[in-house]
Amino acid sequence: MAWTREQMAAVAAQELNDGFYVNLGIGIPTLVANYVPSGMHIVLHGENGLIGTGPFPLEHEVDADIVNASKQTVTELPLTSYVDSATSFGLVRGGHIDLAILGAMQVSETGDIANWTVPGKTLKGMGGAMDLVAGVKRVVVLMEHTAGDKSKLVKQCTLPLTGRGVVSKVITDLGEFEFLPEGLTLVALAPDVSLNEIRAKTEASFRVDLHGAGHESR
Amino acid sequence: MIALAQREGVFWMGKIYEGAEAALKGVLRDGLTIAVGGFGLCGIPEHGLEAVRQSGVKNLTIVSITGGTDDAGVGVLLQGHQVKKLIASYVGENNVLMDQFTKKELEIEFCPQGTLAERLRAGGFGIPAFYTKTGVGTIVAEGKETRTFDGRDYLMERGIFCDLALVKAWKADEEGNLVYRKAARNLNPVAAVAARLTVAEVEHLVPNGQLDPDLVHTPGLVVQRVFKGLNFKKPIERRTTRTA
């Protein structure tokens, strides 16, 4: 059985390490916040300049000056700091953010990512996506394995790129892939998903190393 | 409300103005390039934008993180077809903008958000161009010089310096020293340094001496005009709450 969105988020939460500063994208990545192991110190970075994002506010706590990068009202924590946009993205570009967990429309077998626009659809802009994939130390993509019957893990992205060769890991509903020096490697399968099924549904070429060191590499 | 400074017998008018219209008097004209602070609708100079709207000046180039919404933020200038070109990173959630963009009435230069902020910071601090890895291998790199440093590719981005910056802060003193509040700081400090003339609107105007000099975010040095905004709307784009 394929992983649910919640299960994908739980798998992605295994990427977290104590003390990490983490940027979570919109969609399934947001759910990862619910799976931070108890006792682990994780600080969420919002690229709009809020470092240390708290939960959504209670009705009476809503403050128009406290929003996250999705423009949702949030709260601050005792450890929170605020910086301006240039500093916030300087922290991203400078490699000071440990991990970004993002959604994507396509990831290529060489680690290219497309997650900002589809030609012919309304053009909205890249926001901070290009800065994040280029700058954050480790980029993990959480996405459905296929869109309709088309593989999202492709040989070459056909959609406009957000970044080239920047993805470290992809977690889909069917399995977990790591970009290793040897190439794209399948390191875990969702329960009851066969190797044949995932091969049939994946356009990208990949190696298989389900019990190897790849799974634990960072 | 606040005593004007006296300098050796010369009556110094100071930086404090009665409101947005007064603060922008003699400044606004067609074709200006204006940096606008704010992220979405958080920390936007709402009174300054309204005054620009009412002035009716046209053919503006606006540098801003987003295009605002249909009726707030930079969106108020789009309603009056006052913007010729928008340099921004994200323009979703605005039908007026999309309509003008589709009809080619509005030119949009998409710029990654961090690159946009850095272009203003650089422009304001005398750096005409810089190299960044953001956007390498994407359409953002098209037509731009690329260089390899230490085995990695970077592309060159230009600094931006504007005619006018509209910024919003929480507090200012008579000198124009600014303190922002929480995530409403965002693009405001870099917009403030990246223009010939910076106009700041604030929620609280205090006498000199009332701000802790160690905690000033933007020095009055780069702020020429300040006014206290009345009845800030502070709109919220995505009001999201939890229940206990």
XYZ file of C-alpha atoms in Angstrom:
462
model
C 0.000 0.000 0.000
C 1.314 3.395 -0.931
C 2.110 5.898 1.790
C -0.566 8.468 2.617
C 0.313 12.156 2.745
C 0.618 11.874 6.519
C 2.896 8.848 6.230
C 5.048 10.644 3.663
C 5.418 13.507 6.122
C 6.390 11.054 8.854
C 9.037 9.521 6.576
C 10.363 13.002 5.793
C 10.542 13.778 9.511
C 13.332 11.188 9.725
C 15.484 13.757 7.906
C 15.346 16.036 10.940
C 18.273 16.224 13.327
C 18.410 17.864 16.718
C 19.265 21.545 16.380
C 18.271 21.835 12.714
C 16.977 25.059 11.173
C 14.397 23.899 8.655
C 12.320 25.479 5.899
C 9.051 23.714 5.085
C 7.270 24.359 1.794
C 3.537 24.558 1.152
C 1.401 21.381 0.921
C 2.559 18.002 2.233
C 5.837 19.495 3.593
C 3.824 21.608 6.049
C 2.621 18.356 7.656
C 6.192 17.422 8.619
C 5.917 19.867 11.547
C 3.445 17.427 13.129
C 6.044 14.646 13.160
C 8.995 16.303 14.872
C 10.127 13.685 17.423
C 9.341 14.837 20.948
C 12.304 16.401 22.688
C 14.012 17.278 19.396
C 14.936 20.954 19.011
C 13.868 22.091 15.533
C 13.504 25.732 14.482
C 11.324 26.556 11.481
C 12.600 29.315 9.206
C 10.065 31.380 7.271
C 11.800 33.129 4.394
C 9.754 36.276 4.958
C 11.987 36.870 7.979
C 10.450 34.908 10.847
C 12.957 32.499 12.370
C 11.240 30.244 14.889
C 7.681 29.907 13.621
C 5.066 28.933 16.209
C 1.670 27.280 15.685
C -1.366 29.046 14.223
C -2.778 31.572 16.702
C -5.918 31.263 18.758
C -8.557 33.711 17.537
C -7.593 36.335 20.131
C -3.870 35.976 19.380
C -4.117 36.901 15.684
C -1.521 39.578 14.853
C -1.295 41.013 11.320
C 2.454 41.510 11.837
C 3.117 37.816 12.463
C 2.732 35.827 9.253
C 4.620 32.938 7.674
C 5.938 32.676 4.117
C 2.496 31.498 2.961
C 1.065 34.749 4.397
C -0.866 32.791 7.022
C -1.138 34.225 10.514
C 1.125 32.316 12.909
C 2.609 32.899 16.359
C 6.080 33.507 17.702
C 7.970 31.414 20.252
C 10.279 32.466 23.087
C 13.240 31.693 20.764
C 11.881 33.610 17.750
C 13.881 36.261 15.929
C 12.924 38.549 13.077
C 15.164 39.661 10.221
C 14.653 41.647 7.032
C 14.196 39.948 3.647
C 17.806 40.446 2.515
C 19.119 38.881 5.726
C 16.581 36.062 5.618
C 17.590 35.115 2.090
C 21.235 35.750 2.894
C 20.845 33.007 5.496
C 19.312 30.776 2.810
C 21.861 31.568 0.104
C 24.764 31.312 2.525
C 23.913 27.727 3.393
C 22.935 28.475 6.992
C 19.623 26.613 6.743
C 20.147 22.887 7.311
C 17.203 21.440 5.470
C 14.395 22.429 3.119
C 11.459 20.085 2.560
C 9.573 21.174 -0.540
C 6.914 20.012 -2.953
C 7.588 19.627 -6.675
C 5.911 18.988 -9.996
C 8.951 17.231 -11.488
C 12.350 16.042 -10.307
C 14.901 14.744 -12.804
C 17.323 11.865 -12.385
C 20.156 14.397 -12.042
C 18.459 16.290 -9.215
C 16.912 19.119 -11.217
C 13.646 20.401 -9.759
C 10.641 22.111 -11.344
C 8.147 23.445 -8.838
C 7.202 26.991 -9.754
C 5.280 27.214 -12.995
C 3.485 25.274 -15.718
C 3.581 26.876 -19.187
C 0.095 27.839 -20.309
C -1.160 28.113 -16.757
C -1.351 31.390 -14.856
C 2.140 32.702 -14.197
C 2.473 33.555 -10.533
C 6.200 33.817 -10.020
C 8.846 31.828 -8.209
C 8.630 33.623 -4.856
C 11.528 32.310 -2.790
C 11.627 28.826 -4.337
C 14.716 29.371 -6.516
C 16.624 30.902 -3.601
C 15.718 27.977 -1.329
C 16.724 25.164 -3.703
C 19.974 26.918 -4.606
C 20.988 27.853 -1.088
C 19.748 25.428 1.549
C 22.273 22.721 2.510
C 19.981 19.775 1.862
C 16.831 19.827 -0.267
C 14.301 17.031 0.232
C 11.315 16.811 -2.097
C 7.972 15.400 -0.978
C 5.624 14.702 -3.864
C 3.141 12.223 -5.303
C 4.965 9.707 -7.484
C 2.751 10.329 -10.487
C 0.427 13.004 -11.827
C -2.397 11.140 -13.509
C -0.470 8.277 -15.105
C 2.680 10.337 -15.706
C 5.803 9.877 -13.650
C 6.952 13.005 -11.813
C 10.407 11.487 -11.383
C 11.665 12.048 -14.915
C 14.775 11.734 -17.061
C 14.706 15.427 -17.815
C 12.284 18.051 -16.532
C 9.978 19.350 -19.227
C 8.657 22.142 -16.990
C 10.675 25.320 -16.332
C 13.370 24.589 -13.749
C 13.549 26.014 -10.250
C 17.095 24.749 -9.789
C 19.612 22.459 -11.465
C 21.178 19.498 -9.658
C 20.028 20.679 -6.243
C 17.829 17.874 -4.851
C 19.296 15.456 -2.277
C 16.315 13.185 -1.709
C 12.826 12.502 -3.048
C 10.068 10.919 -0.988
C 6.963 9.893 -2.909
C 3.912 7.867 -1.935
C 5.656 4.794 -3.388
C 9.182 5.068 -2.046
C 12.231 6.993 -1.070
C 15.054 7.953 -3.465
C 18.453 9.354 -2.609
C 20.792 11.225 -4.940
C 24.112 9.497 -4.272
C 27.461 9.958 -6.051
C 26.582 6.745 -7.955
C 23.302 8.278 -9.121
C 19.644 8.275 -8.222
C 19.059 5.374 -5.857
C 15.860 3.811 -4.534
C 16.530 3.283 -0.828
C 13.075 2.406 0.537
C 9.737 1.137 -0.719
C 6.355 1.900 0.786
C 4.719 -1.219 2.294
C 3.443 -3.664 -0.314
C 4.809 -1.607 -3.211
C 6.839 -3.905 -5.444
C 10.002 -3.061 -7.280
C 8.169 -3.882 -10.503
C 5.396 -1.415 -9.706
C 7.772 1.428 -8.900
C 9.870 0.681 -12.000
C 6.751 0.754 -14.149
C 5.721 4.106 -12.702
C 9.127 5.819 -12.854
C 10.524 7.454 -15.972
C 13.900 8.280 -14.394
C 16.670 5.683 -14.362
C 17.617 4.611 -10.856
C 19.686 2.079 -8.944
C 18.245 0.008 -6.147
C 19.903 -0.260 -2.761
C 17.167 -1.027 -0.281
C 19.448 -2.107 2.535
C 22.580 -0.198 1.736
C 24.361 2.693 3.348
C 22.432 5.064 1.101
C 19.440 5.025 3.371
C 21.361 6.490 6.260
C 23.605 8.850 4.315
C 23.154 12.591 4.716
C 2.474 67.569 17.858
C 6.224 67.489 17.881
C 8.482 70.473 18.338
C 10.463 71.305 15.244
C 14.186 71.424 15.623
C 16.001 74.762 15.709
C 19.461 74.975 14.194
C 21.464 78.150 14.865
C 18.599 80.411 14.108
C 17.661 78.645 10.910
C 14.221 77.187 11.248
C 14.676 73.571 10.207
C 11.459 72.080 8.906
C 12.508 68.638 9.989
C 11.398 65.324 8.584
C 7.949 65.124 10.106
C 4.944 65.612 7.807
C 1.252 65.769 8.557
C 0.275 62.807 6.402
C 0.956 60.870 3.223
C -0.196 63.587 0.854
C 1.987 66.214 2.544
C 4.953 63.860 2.700
C 4.732 63.100 -1.019
C 4.016 66.654 -2.154
C 6.332 67.757 -4.965
C 7.749 64.253 -5.262
C 5.272 62.339 -7.367
C 5.447 62.452 -11.146
C 4.920 60.102 -14.071
C 7.592 57.507 -14.738
C 9.017 57.192 -11.218
C 10.648 53.988 -10.013
C 9.343 53.217 -6.540
C 10.499 50.569 -4.065
C 7.625 49.423 -1.870
C 8.138 47.608 1.431
C 5.992 44.717 2.618
C 5.544 40.994 2.109
C 2.121 40.287 0.652
C 0.005 42.665 2.704
C 2.171 42.433 5.835
C 4.078 45.627 6.574
C 2.887 47.554 3.514
C 3.019 51.373 3.370
C -0.737 51.550 2.924
C -1.093 55.316 3.321
C 1.754 56.099 0.941
C 0.321 53.765 -1.686
C -3.102 55.374 -1.313
C -1.587 58.842 -1.792
C 0.196 57.683 -4.953
C -3.105 56.248 -6.182
C -4.910 59.515 -5.547
C -2.183 61.537 -7.256
C -2.961 59.685 -10.487
C 0.687 59.578 -11.625
C 1.287 56.958 -14.301
C 3.927 54.836 -16.018
C 5.408 53.826 -12.688
C 7.964 51.083 -12.219
C 7.281 49.339 -8.915
C 9.798 47.146 -7.092
C 7.990 44.983 -4.577
C 7.945 41.363 -3.372
C 4.365 40.829 -4.579
C 1.754 42.627 -6.658
C -0.606 42.850 -3.697
C -4.252 41.856 -3.981
C -7.076 43.316 -6.062
C -7.713 46.087 -3.559
C -4.685 46.290 -1.270
C -0.927 46.725 -1.379
C 0.553 47.502 -4.784
C -2.840 46.386 -6.136
C -4.291 49.855 -5.470
C -1.919 51.300 -8.084
C -2.835 48.606 -10.595
C -6.524 49.464 -10.237
C -5.803 52.893 -11.699
C -3.542 51.476 -14.455
C -0.665 53.484 -12.983
C 1.993 50.801 -13.218
C 3.982 50.231 -16.407
C 6.382 47.676 -15.014
C 6.492 45.540 -11.907
C 9.668 43.931 -10.610
C 8.425 41.245 -8.213
C 8.840 37.630 -7.166
C 5.206 36.613 -6.839
C 1.981 37.949 -8.340
C -0.702 35.394 -7.446
C -3.996 36.348 -5.807
C -4.549 39.450 -7.931
C -7.053 39.330 -10.789
C -6.618 42.993 -11.759
C -2.902 42.387 -12.199
C -3.436 39.181 -14.185
C -5.848 40.955 -16.498
C -3.376 43.762 -17.249
C -0.504 41.290 -17.605
C -2.506 39.125 -20.032
C -3.419 42.181 -22.121
C 0.246 43.192 -22.102
C -0.582 46.509 -20.452
C 1.705 45.558 -17.593
C 5.267 44.331 -17.892
C 6.454 42.014 -15.121
C 10.092 41.244 -14.424
C 10.058 38.124 -12.264
C 12.905 38.055 -9.815
C 13.570 35.403 -7.139
C 12.623 36.882 -3.781
C 16.064 36.707 -2.213
C 17.655 38.107 -5.350
C 15.119 40.950 -5.337
C 15.915 41.853 -1.737
C 19.652 41.651 -2.427
C 19.314 43.804 -5.565
C 17.783 46.562 -3.445
C 20.314 46.092 -0.656
C 23.166 46.191 -3.176
C 21.723 49.162 -5.046
C 21.328 51.056 -1.809
C 24.827 50.265 -0.604
C 26.746 51.157 -3.747
C 27.146 47.711 -5.246
C 26.156 47.844 -8.934
C 26.051 44.069 -9.426
C 26.692 40.808 -7.614
C 26.928 37.087 -8.346
C 24.472 34.552 -6.982
C 23.784 30.865 -7.489
C 20.032 31.482 -7.262
C 18.427 30.856 -10.652
C 21.441 29.238 -12.339
C 20.184 26.909 -15.087
C 16.692 28.461 -15.049
C 14.943 31.079 -17.178
C 16.099 33.684 -14.649
C 19.644 33.201 -15.963
C 18.688 33.933 -19.573
C 20.645 36.855 -20.962
C 22.707 37.257 -17.806
C 26.451 36.930 -17.447
C 27.523 33.756 -15.641
C 30.843 33.075 -13.985
C 32.428 30.139 -12.270
C 33.899 30.656 -8.813
C 35.568 27.758 -6.998
C 34.038 25.296 -9.447
C 30.474 26.530 -9.074
C 28.360 28.565 -11.498
C 26.902 31.928 -10.516
C 24.933 34.497 -12.432
C 25.254 38.246 -12.283
C 22.362 40.315 -10.970
C 22.183 44.093 -10.976
C 21.598 46.316 -7.992
C 18.465 48.471 -8.064
C 18.318 52.087 -6.971
C 14.968 53.831 -7.043
C 13.658 57.403 -7.185
C 11.452 56.845 -4.181
C 10.977 54.281 -1.416
C 7.729 53.880 0.482
C 8.261 52.025 3.733
C 6.212 51.200 6.776
C 7.652 50.987 10.273
C 6.201 50.564 13.729
C 7.913 53.514 15.378
C 9.958 56.505 14.333
C 11.511 59.401 16.194
C 11.844 62.945 14.858
C 15.187 62.054 13.289
C 13.493 59.339 11.217
C 15.152 56.473 13.032
C 12.918 53.477 12.399
C 11.913 50.403 14.356
C 9.869 47.735 12.615
C 7.578 45.276 14.309
C 7.893 41.486 13.946
C 7.489 40.000 10.446
C 6.296 43.388 9.129
C 9.987 44.294 8.779
C 10.530 42.155 5.628
C 11.545 44.251 2.591
C 11.170 47.624 4.336
C 14.777 48.077 5.562
C 16.301 47.299 2.147
C 13.739 49.430 0.320
C 14.614 52.279 2.703
C 18.266 52.370 1.633
C 17.618 51.873 -2.076
C 16.146 55.237 -3.063
C 16.994 58.897 -3.462
C 14.062 59.778 -1.241
C 12.614 57.549 1.445
C 9.221 58.247 2.951
C 8.330 56.273 6.065
C 4.880 55.899 7.552
C 4.684 54.749 11.136
C 2.173 53.710 13.759
C 3.915 55.648 16.506
C 5.909 58.857 16.265
C 8.024 59.612 19.328
C 10.382 62.446 20.325
C 14.117 61.930 19.875
C 15.515 60.049 22.822
C 12.571 57.731 23.130
C 13.978 54.961 20.928
C 16.821 52.819 22.225
C 19.657 53.708 19.804
C 20.924 50.130 20.030
C 17.614 48.825 18.741
C 17.091 51.121 15.746
C 16.670 49.007 12.575
C 16.963 51.771 9.970
C 18.937 54.921 10.780
C 17.207 58.227 10.063
C 20.177 58.957 7.821
C 18.365 57.270 4.928
C 14.884 58.500 5.816
C 13.990 61.959 4.536
C 10.307 62.169 5.368
C 8.181 60.616 8.089
C 4.512 60.742 8.939
C 2.250 59.062 11.398
C -0.397 57.014 9.610
C -3.884 57.131 11.054
C -6.175 54.130 11.190
C -3.883 51.534 9.664
C -6.007 48.766 8.163
C -3.220 46.175 8.399
C -5.122 43.700 6.218
C -4.483 39.978 6.693
C -4.216 37.877 3.559
C -4.681 34.434 5.116
C -6.209 34.564 8.534
C -5.468 31.116 9.934
C -6.282 30.104 13.501
C -6.316 27.005 15.652
C -8.950 26.059 18.180
C -7.325 25.647 21.609
